[in-house]
XYZ file of C-alpha atoms in Angstrom:
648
model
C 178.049 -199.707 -16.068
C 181.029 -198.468 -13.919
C 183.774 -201.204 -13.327
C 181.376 -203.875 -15.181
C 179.874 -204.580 -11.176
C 176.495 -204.177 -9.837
C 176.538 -203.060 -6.564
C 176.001 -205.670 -3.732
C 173.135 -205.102 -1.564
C 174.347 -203.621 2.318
C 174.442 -206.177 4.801
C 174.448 -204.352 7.964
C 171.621 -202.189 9.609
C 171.491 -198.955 9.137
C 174.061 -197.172 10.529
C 172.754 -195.112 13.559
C 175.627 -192.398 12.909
C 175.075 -191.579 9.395
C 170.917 -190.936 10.129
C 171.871 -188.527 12.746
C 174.233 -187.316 10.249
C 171.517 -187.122 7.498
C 168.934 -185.452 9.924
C 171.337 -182.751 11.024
C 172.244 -182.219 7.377
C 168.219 -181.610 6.364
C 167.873 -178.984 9.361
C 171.639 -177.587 9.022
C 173.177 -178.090 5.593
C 175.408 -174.988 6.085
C 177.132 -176.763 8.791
C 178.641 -179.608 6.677
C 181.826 -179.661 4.696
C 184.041 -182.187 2.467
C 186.526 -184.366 4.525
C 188.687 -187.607 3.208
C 187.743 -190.752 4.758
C 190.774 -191.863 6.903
C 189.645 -195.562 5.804
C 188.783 -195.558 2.180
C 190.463 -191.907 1.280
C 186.835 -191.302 -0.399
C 185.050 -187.604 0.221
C 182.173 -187.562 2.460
C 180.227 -185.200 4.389
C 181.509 -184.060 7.355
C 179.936 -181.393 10.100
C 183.077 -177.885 10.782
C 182.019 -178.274 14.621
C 183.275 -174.347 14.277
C 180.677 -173.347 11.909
C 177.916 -175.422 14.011
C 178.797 -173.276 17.265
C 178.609 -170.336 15.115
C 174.944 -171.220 13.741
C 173.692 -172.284 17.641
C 175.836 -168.716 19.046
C 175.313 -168.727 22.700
C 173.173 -172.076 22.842
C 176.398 -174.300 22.268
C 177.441 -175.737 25.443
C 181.560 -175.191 26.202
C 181.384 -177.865 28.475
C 181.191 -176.014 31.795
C 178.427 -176.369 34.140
C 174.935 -177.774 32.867
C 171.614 -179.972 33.902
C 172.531 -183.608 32.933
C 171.386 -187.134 33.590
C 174.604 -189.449 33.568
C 175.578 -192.881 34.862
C 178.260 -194.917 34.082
C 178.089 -196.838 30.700
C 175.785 -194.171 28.907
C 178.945 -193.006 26.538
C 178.593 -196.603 25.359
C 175.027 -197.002 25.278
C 174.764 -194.157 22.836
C 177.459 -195.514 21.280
C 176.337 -199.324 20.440
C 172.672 -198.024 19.318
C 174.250 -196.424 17.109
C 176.343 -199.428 15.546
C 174.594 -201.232 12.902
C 174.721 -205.076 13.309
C 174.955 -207.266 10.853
C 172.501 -209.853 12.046
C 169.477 -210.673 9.944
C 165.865 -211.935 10.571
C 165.206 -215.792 9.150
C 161.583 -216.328 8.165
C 159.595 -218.909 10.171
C 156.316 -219.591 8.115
C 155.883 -223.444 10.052
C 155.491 -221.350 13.430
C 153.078 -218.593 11.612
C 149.361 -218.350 11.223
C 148.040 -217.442 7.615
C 151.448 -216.376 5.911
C 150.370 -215.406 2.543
C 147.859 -213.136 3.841
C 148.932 -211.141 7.371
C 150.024 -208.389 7.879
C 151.847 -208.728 11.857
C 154.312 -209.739 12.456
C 156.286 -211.605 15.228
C 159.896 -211.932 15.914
C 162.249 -213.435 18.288
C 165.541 -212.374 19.288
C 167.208 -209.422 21.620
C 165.474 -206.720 20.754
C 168.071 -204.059 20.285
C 169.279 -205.638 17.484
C 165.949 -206.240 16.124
C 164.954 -203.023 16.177
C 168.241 -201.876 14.079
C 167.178 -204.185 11.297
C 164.045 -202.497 11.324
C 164.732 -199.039 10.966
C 165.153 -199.260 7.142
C 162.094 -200.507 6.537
C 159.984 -198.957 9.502
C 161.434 -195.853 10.437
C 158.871 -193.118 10.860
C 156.064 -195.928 10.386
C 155.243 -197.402 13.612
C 152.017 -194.640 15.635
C 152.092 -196.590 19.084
C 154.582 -198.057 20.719
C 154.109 -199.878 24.572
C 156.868 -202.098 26.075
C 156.513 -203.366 29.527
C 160.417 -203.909 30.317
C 161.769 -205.481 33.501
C 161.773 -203.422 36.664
C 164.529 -203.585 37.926
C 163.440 -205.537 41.294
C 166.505 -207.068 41.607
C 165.391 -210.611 39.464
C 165.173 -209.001 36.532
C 167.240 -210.088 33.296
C 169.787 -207.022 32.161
C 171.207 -207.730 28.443
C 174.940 -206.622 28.575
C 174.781 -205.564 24.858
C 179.084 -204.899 24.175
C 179.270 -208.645 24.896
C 181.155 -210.690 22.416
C 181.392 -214.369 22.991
C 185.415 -214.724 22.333
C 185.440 -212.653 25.860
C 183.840 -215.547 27.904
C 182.908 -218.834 26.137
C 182.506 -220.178 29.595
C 179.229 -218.105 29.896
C 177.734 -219.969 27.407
C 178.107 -222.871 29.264
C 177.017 -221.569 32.396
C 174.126 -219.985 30.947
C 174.880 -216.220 30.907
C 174.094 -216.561 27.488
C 172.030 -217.187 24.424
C 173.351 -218.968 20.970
C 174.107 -215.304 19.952
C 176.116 -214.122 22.311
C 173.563 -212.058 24.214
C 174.030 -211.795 27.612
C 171.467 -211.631 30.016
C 171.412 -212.160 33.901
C 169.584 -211.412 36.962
C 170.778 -207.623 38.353
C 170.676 -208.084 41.695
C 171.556 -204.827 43.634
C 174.748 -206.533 45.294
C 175.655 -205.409 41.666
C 177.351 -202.432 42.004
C 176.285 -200.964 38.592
C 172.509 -201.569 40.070
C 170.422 -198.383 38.228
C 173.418 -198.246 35.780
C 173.044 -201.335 33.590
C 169.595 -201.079 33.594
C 169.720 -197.253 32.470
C 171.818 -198.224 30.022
C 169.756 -201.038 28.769
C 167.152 -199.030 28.693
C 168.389 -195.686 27.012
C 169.959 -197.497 23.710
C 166.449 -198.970 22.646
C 164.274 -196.046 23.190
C 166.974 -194.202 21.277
C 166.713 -196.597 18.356
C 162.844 -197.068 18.747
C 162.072 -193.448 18.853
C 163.160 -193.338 15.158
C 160.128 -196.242 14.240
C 157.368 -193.488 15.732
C 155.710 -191.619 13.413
C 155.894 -187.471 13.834
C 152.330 -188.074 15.601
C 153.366 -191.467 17.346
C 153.321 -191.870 21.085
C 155.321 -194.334 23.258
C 153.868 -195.857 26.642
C 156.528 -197.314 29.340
C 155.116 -199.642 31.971
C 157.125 -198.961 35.111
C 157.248 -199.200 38.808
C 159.177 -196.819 41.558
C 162.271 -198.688 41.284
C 163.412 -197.124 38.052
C 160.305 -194.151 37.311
C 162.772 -191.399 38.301
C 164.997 -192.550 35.659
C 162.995 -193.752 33.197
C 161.500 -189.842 33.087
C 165.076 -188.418 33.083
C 165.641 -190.880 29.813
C 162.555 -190.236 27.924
C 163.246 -186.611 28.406
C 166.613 -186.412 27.048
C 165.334 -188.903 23.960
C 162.107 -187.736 23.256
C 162.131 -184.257 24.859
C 160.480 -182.629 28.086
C 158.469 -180.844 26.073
C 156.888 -184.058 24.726
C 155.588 -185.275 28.027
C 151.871 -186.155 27.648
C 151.093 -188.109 31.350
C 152.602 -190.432 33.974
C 149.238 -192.915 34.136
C 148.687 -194.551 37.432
C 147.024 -197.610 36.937
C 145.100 -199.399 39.949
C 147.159 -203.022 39.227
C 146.112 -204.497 42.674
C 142.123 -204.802 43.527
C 143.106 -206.146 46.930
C 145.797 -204.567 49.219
C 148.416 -206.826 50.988
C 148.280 -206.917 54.764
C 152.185 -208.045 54.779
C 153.382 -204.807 53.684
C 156.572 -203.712 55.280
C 155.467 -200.037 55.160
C 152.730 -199.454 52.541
C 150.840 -201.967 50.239
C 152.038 -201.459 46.993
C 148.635 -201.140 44.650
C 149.960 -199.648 41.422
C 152.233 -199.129 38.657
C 153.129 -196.225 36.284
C 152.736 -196.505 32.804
C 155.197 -192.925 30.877
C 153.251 -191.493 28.104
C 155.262 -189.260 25.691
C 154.694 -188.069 21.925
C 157.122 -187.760 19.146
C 155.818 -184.224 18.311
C 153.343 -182.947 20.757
C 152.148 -180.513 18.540
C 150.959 -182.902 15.977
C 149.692 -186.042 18.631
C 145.936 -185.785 19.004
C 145.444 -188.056 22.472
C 142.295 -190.558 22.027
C 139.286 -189.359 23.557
C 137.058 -192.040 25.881
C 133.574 -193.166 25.172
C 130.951 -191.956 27.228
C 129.744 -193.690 30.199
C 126.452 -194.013 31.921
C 128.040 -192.688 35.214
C 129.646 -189.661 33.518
C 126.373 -188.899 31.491
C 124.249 -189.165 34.793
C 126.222 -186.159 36.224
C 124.574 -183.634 33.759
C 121.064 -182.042 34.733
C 119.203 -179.066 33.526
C 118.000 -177.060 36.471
C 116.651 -174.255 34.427
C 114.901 -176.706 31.719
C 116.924 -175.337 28.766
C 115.020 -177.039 25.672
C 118.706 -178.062 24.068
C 118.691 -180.192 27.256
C 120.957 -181.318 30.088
C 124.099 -179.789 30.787
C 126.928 -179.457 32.610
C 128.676 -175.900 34.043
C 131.982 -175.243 33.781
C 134.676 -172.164 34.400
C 135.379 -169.151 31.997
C 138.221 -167.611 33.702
C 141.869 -168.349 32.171
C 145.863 -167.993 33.454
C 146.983 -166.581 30.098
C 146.210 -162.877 30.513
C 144.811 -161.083 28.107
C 143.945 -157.276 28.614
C 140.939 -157.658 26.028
C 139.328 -160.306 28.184
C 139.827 -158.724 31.454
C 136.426 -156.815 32.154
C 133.797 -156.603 34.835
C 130.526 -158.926 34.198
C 127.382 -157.995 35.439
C 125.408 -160.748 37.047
C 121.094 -160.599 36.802
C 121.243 -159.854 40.792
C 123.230 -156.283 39.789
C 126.550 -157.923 41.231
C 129.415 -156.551 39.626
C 131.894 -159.875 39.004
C 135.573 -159.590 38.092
C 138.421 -161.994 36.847
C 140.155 -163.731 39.734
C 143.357 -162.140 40.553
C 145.828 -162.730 37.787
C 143.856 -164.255 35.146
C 141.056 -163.253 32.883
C 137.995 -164.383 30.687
C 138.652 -167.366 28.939
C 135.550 -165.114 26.379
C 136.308 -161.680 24.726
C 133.685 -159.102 25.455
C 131.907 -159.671 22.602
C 131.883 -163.631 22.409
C 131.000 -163.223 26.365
C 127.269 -161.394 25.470
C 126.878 -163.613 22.050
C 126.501 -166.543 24.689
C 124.844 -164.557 27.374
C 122.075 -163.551 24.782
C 122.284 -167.326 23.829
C 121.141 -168.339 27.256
C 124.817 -170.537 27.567
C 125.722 -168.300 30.784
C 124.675 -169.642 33.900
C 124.776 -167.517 37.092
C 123.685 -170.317 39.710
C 120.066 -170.795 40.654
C 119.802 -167.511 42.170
C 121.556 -165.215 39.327
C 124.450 -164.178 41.961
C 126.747 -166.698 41.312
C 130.250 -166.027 39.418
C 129.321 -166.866 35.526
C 129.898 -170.157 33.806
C 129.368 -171.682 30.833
C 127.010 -174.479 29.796
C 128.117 -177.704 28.325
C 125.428 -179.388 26.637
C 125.619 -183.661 26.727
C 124.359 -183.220 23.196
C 127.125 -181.122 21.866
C 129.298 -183.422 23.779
C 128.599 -187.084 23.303
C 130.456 -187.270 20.045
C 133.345 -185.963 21.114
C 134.128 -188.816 23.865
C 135.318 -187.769 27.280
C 139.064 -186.729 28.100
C 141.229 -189.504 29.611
C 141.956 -189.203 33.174
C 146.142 -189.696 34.489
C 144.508 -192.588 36.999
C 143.418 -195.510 35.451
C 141.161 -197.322 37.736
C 141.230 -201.314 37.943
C 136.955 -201.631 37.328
C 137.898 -199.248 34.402
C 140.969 -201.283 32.577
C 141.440 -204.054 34.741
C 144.514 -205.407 37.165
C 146.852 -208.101 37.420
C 144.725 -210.947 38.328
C 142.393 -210.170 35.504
C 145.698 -210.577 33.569
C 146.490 -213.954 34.539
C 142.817 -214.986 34.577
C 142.696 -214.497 30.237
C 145.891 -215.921 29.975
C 144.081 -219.247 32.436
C 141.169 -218.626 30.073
C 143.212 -219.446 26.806
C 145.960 -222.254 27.758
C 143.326 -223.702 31.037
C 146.308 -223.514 33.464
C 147.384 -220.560 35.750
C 151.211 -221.227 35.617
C 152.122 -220.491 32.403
C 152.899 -217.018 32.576
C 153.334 -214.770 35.261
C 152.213 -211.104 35.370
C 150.514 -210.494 32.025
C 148.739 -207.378 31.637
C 144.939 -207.287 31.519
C 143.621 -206.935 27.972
C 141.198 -203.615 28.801
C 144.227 -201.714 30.187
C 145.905 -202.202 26.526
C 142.960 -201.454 24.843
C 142.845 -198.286 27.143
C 146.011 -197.242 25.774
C 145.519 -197.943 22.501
C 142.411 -195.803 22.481
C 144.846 -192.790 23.850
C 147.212 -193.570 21.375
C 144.234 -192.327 18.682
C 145.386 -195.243 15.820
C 144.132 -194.561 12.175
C 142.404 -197.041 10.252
C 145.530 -199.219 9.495
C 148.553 -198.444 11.948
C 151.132 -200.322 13.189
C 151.956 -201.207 16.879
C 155.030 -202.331 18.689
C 155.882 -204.163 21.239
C 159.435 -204.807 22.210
C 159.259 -206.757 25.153
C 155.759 -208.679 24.453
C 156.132 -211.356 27.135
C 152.874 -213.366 26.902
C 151.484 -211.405 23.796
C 148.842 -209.148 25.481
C 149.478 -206.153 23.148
C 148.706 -208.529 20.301
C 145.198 -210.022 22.095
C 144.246 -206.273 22.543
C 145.008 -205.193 19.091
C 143.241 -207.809 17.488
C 140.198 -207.247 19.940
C 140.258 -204.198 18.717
C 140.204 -204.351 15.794
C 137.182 -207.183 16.094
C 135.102 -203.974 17.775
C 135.770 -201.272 15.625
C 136.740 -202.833 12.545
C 139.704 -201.805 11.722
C 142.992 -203.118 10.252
C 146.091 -201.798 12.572
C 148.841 -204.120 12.347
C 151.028 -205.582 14.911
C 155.514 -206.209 14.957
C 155.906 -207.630 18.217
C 159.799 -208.683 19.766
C 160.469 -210.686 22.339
C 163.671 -212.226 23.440
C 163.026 -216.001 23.883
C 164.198 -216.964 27.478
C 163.793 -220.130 29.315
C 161.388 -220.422 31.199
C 160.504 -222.515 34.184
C 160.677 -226.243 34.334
C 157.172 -226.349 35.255
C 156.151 -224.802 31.950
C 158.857 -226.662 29.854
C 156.305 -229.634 31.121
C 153.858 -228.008 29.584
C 155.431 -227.660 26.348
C 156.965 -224.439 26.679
C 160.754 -224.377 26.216
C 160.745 -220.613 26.126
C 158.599 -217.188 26.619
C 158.351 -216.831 22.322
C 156.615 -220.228 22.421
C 154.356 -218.857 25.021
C 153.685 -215.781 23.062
C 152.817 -217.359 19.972
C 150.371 -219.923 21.347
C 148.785 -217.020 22.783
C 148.019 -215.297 19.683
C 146.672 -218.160 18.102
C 144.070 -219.100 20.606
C 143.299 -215.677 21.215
C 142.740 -214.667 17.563
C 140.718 -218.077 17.266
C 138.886 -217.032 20.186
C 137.948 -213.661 18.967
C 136.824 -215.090 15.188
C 134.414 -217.481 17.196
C 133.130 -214.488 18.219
C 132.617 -212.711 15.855
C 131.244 -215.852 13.836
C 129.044 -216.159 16.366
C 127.546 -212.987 16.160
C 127.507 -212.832 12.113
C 124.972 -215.628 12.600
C 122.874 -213.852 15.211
C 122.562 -210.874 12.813
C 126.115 -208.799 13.618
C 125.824 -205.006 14.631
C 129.044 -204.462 15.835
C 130.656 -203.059 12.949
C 129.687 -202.572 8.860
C 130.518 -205.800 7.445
C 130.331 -208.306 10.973
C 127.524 -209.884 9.265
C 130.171 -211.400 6.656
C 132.040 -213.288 10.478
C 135.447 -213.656 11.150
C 136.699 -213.151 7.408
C 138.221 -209.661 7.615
C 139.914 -210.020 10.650
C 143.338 -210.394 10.387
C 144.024 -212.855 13.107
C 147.622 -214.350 11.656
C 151.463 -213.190 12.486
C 154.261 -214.196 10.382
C 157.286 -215.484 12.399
C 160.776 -214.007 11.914
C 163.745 -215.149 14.003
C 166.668 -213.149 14.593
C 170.303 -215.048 13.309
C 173.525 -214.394 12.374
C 174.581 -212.487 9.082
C 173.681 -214.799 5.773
C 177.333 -214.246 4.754
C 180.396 -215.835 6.135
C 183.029 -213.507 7.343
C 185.763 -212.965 4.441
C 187.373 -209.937 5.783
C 191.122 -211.609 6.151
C 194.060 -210.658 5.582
C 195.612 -211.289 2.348
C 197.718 -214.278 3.179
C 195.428 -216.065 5.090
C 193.506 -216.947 2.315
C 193.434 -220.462 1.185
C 191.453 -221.839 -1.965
C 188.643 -222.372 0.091
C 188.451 -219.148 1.451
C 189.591 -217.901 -1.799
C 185.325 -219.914 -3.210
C 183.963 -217.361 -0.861
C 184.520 -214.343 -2.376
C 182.797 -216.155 -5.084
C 179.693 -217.131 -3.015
C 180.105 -216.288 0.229
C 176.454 -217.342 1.351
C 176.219 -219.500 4.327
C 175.345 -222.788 2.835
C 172.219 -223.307 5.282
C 170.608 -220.497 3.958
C 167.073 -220.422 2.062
C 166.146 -218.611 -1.021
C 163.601 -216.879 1.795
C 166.364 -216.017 4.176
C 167.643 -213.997 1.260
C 165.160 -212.095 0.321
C 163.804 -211.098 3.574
C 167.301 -210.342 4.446
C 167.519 -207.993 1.574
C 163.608 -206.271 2.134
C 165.631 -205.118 5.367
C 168.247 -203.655 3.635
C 166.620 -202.091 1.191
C 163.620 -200.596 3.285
C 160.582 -202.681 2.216
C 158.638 -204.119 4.830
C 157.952 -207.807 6.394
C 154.197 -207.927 5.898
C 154.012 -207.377 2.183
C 152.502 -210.651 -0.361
C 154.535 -212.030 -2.303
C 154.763 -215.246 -4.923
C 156.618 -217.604 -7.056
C 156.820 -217.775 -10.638
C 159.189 -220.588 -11.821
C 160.767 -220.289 -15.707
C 162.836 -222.490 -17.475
C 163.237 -223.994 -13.874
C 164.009 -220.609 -11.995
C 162.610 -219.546 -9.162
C 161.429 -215.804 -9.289
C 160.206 -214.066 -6.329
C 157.957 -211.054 -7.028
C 157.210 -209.105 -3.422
C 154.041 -206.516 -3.734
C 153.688 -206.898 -7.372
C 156.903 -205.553 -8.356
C 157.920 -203.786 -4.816
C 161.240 -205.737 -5.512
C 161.419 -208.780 -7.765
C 164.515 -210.938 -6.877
C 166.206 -214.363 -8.609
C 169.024 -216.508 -6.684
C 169.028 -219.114 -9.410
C 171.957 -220.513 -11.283
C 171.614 -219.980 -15.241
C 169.290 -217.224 -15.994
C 168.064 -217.199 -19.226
C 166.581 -214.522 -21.382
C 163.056 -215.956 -20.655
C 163.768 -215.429 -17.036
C 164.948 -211.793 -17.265
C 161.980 -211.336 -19.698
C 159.578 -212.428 -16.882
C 161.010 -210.010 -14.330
C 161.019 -206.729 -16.771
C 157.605 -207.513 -16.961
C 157.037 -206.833 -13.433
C 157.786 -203.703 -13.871
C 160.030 -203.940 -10.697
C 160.949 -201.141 -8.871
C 164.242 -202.604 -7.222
C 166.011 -205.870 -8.611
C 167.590 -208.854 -6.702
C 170.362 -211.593 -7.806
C 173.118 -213.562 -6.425
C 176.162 -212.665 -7.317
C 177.151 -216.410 -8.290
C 173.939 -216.124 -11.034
C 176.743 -214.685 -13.581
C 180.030 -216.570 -14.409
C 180.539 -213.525 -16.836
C 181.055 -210.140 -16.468
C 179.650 -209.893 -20.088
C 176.571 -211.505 -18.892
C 176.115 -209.139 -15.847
C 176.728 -206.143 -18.656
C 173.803 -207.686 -20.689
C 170.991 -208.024 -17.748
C 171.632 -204.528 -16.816
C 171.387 -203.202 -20.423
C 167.930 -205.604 -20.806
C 166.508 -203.814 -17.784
C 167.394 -200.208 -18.604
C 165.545 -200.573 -22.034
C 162.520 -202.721 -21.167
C 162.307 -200.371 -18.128
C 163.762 -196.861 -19.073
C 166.043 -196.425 -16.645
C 168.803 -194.416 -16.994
C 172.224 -195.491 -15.771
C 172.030 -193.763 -12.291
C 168.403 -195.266 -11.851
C 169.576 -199.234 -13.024
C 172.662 -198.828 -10.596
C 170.181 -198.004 -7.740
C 167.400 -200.254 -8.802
C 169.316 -203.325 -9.804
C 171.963 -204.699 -6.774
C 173.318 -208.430 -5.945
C 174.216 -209.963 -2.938
């Protein structure tokens, strides 16, 4: 056991530096060498810029003249999503619904931050993401995220700022840095959040015109042109307004890109009466009704350029530039298979026959304009949000429950995914998901973030004192809502899904509550003479007295990459409290004393990582000792029990 110390568990995020580091080195590994640390003097990996330029030859930039998307503040934007933070997430089960047994999850706090402490545990995890971030109309909050409080403590006062130092403020555009702050709000959380998609993840962006041309430049630079899937139109407004300056505003965008394009499969739409009435059969093909479509292709292909033939004697050829979309031979397969259709007359250019019963399984393809009778619009919005709390003002602008379930249909979720939401505002991503769910039975999870701002007097009446409070309510009602229904319908016989007739029981309807706070450690990085024996007790223990057993160990599932939703329980021995997360996922003590019995009870776990408090041992001899238990009742070998076993 080197220097008789387990190692203590990190408390920052991860560091947004070292994964680009990491990913570069898995693509690149020839470009790294062996550099000092000018800090700690120890080795570590560093990238020979030279031998990089070499590997990319004539694709490395030398700074002259290129295509770029800048604004002032982006340096530093880059810069501060990559900076860990050393802020932590304090579990809320009296605010929570069904703790022991959910699986979403619900968290308040600026979301830039939360989003760091989640990349440990959820990076690569996460298949949809949709955020509906502020506009930029002019009234919309802009967090300043290089604010530090000993800058302004008169800000505080004056409201510029939460209890963590976050500020946020209307950006009016008297401010000169108008676009800017915004872009730069913007740009540091999609860079963060893009690591949380999975490789087959997609990300929507509600958005109007005041920031679309920018928001496209940003997502292209982040996530890559190439990854573009659609710019959706939706229909918001069912009614246009007559006191239009110029033209009645009706819609908003919503940006649609993929992590990898080449692995996203989009979600395909169910069939509608309307779309289904549009096929006929005109020459009464027994394989019934079907609809024509066009066999002729851009890609040219010599092999598929050939004259056709039509049953009038008409010789047909490609259009100009393009060819068969069918090879010679697959062309006269089909033709013998009566699939060809010539037009009523046998003169027409050839197309091919798409039967409704080859294609009714297969859903239809999504359309870039999403029409309000389709999804729904603003109003309908607000009216679900009246439906649940029985008074229109307490939120404003809440997006309509069918347009999120339209999206997550494209996003094409498995059986159990997870979706986030990083500005949730009144919690319609979570009402959708768990209506979802409710019709197709399935299990995808929900981590939704939401900074909790004030909110109107009016509201405060209420009950409200800020948009989280709002959020939350909403997810109750609306889950208790949707098991009504479905309890309802278990008793009229259920055919909704396999297993309805058993009610409400599988859905999972609950959130756990996480708040975002400062670090669980006080600050002990001082200089050597400023210590006093006070300070001097915190090097001993320096946990912040008004922290819970819980706050520790959800602190350290951050840091060590296991997620928020997992079950977990007590076992108490010889008056210890032992925490055992996903039978043995990590299995964690904070008490004073441990005994043999205690350690005992936590081999038997079979844990895969170990937790203690540092204070547990007043003895390095007893430290020595629970690290030799563990290696033999485990059979670890020294590398493995200085990984697995860690203190804070």
């Amino acid at each position: 056991m080197k220097d008789n110390n387990l190692e203590h568990i990190d408390k920052l995020s991860a560091d947004g530096v070292q994964l680009n580091l990491d990913a570069l080195y898995r693509i690149a590994p020839s470009v790294f060498t062996e550099a000092a640390d000018p800090q700690t003097g120890r080795v570590r990996r560093a990238v020979d810029f030279e031998a990089l330029h070499e590997l990319l030859g004539d694709n490395a930039s030398d700074g002259g003249e290129m295509y770029q998307f800048t604004w002032v503040g982006k340096r530093a934007s880059r810069a501060e999503a990559a900076r860990p933070t050393d802020k932590t997430l304090r579990p809320v089960p009296e605010d929570s619904v069904d703790w022991d047994s959910t699986k979403n999850i619900y968290i308040e706090g600026d979301n830039l931050e939360v989003l760091k402490l989640l990349q440990r545990s959820y990076m690569g995890r996460v298949k949809m993401i949709y955020i509906d971030p502020p506009y930029n109309t002019g009234n919309d909050f802009v967090y300043h995220d290089d604010f530090r409080r000993s800058a302004s403590e008169e800000d505080l006062e004056a409201g510029n700022v939460d209890e963590l130092g976050n500020r946020f403020r209307r950006n009016t555009d008297s401010n000169g840095k108008f676009h800017s702050d915004w872009c730069s709000m913007i740009y540091s959380r999609l860079l963060v959040a893009r690591s949380l998609l999975t490789e087959d993840g997609v990300i929507f962006i509600s958005i109007d015109d005041n920031e679309v041309e920018n928001l496209r430049k940003i997502c292209n630079e982040i996530f890559g042109e190439g990854n573009f899937v659609a710019q959706l139109v939706w229909e918001r407004a069912f009614s246009p307004k007559n006191d239009a300056r110029f033209v009645s505003n009706s819609h908003d965008y919503i940006v649609m890109f993929a992590k990898n394009i080449d692995l996203f499969t989009i979600g395909r739409l169910e069939r509608t009466e309307d779309a289904n009435a549009r096929y006929s059969n005109p020459d009464n093909d027994p394989r019934g009704v079907w609809m024509s479509s066009d066999i002729s292709v851009k890609t040219y292909n010599a092999a598929s350029d050939y004259p056709i033939t039509t049953p009038s004697g008409r010789i047909v050829e490609p259009p100009a530039g393009r060819c068969w979309s069918l090879s010679k031979k697959a062309f006269f397969e089909r033709l013998q298979d009566n699939r060809i259709w010539f037009g009523p007359n046998g003169d027409n250019t050839p197309r091919i026959k798409r039967f409704l019963s080859e294609l009714k399984f297969d859903g239809m393809a999504p359309t870039s304009i999403l029409f309000y009778k389709d999804v729904g619009h603003s109003q309908e919005g607000a009216q679900e949000v009246v439906a649940l709390f029985g008074d229109k003002g307490v939120f404003d602008g809440p997006k309509p429950v069918r347009l999120m379930q339209r999206l997550i249909t494209l996003a094409n979720l498995k059986e159990d995914s997870i979706v986030l939401d990083f500005f949730s505002g009144s919690a319609s991503t979570a009402h959708a998901l768990m209506k979802t769910n409710a019709e197709k039975g399935t299990s995808n999870k929900f981590i939704l973030v939401q900074l909790p701002e004030e909110v109107s007097e009016k509201k405060k009446d209420l009950g409200y004192a800020n948009i989280c409070e709002i959020g939350k309510e909403r997810i109750r009602r609306a889950g208790a809502k949707i098991k009504e229904g479905l309890d309802a319908k278990a008793a009229a016989g259920g055919d909704l899904f396999s297993g309805e007739e058993e009610g409400s029981g599988g859905l999972d309807a609950g959130f756990r509550v996480f708040r975002l706070d400062e670090s669980n450690f006080e600050d002990v990085s001082l200089a050597p003479g400023d210590y006093d024996q006070g300070r001097l007790d915190l090097l001993a223990d320096n946990i912040k007295s008004d922290r819970s057993d819980m706050d520790l160990l959800f602190g350290a599932m951050l840091a060590w990459g296991v997620t928020l939703d997992l079950p977990m329980r007590t076992v108490t021995v010889d008056g210890c409290n032992i925490y055992i997360v996903n039978g043995g996922d990590l299995v964690a003590c904070f008490s004073e004393k441990i005994t043999e019995n205690v350690v005992r009870e936590m081999t038997a776990q079979k844990p895969l990582r170990v937790l203690f408090r540092d204070s547990c041992f007043d003895a390095d001899d007893k430290k020595i000792n629970i690290y030799e238990q563990f290696k033999q009742a485990l059979d670890w070998s020294d590398t493995e029990a200085m990984g697995n076993i860690k203190v804070i």
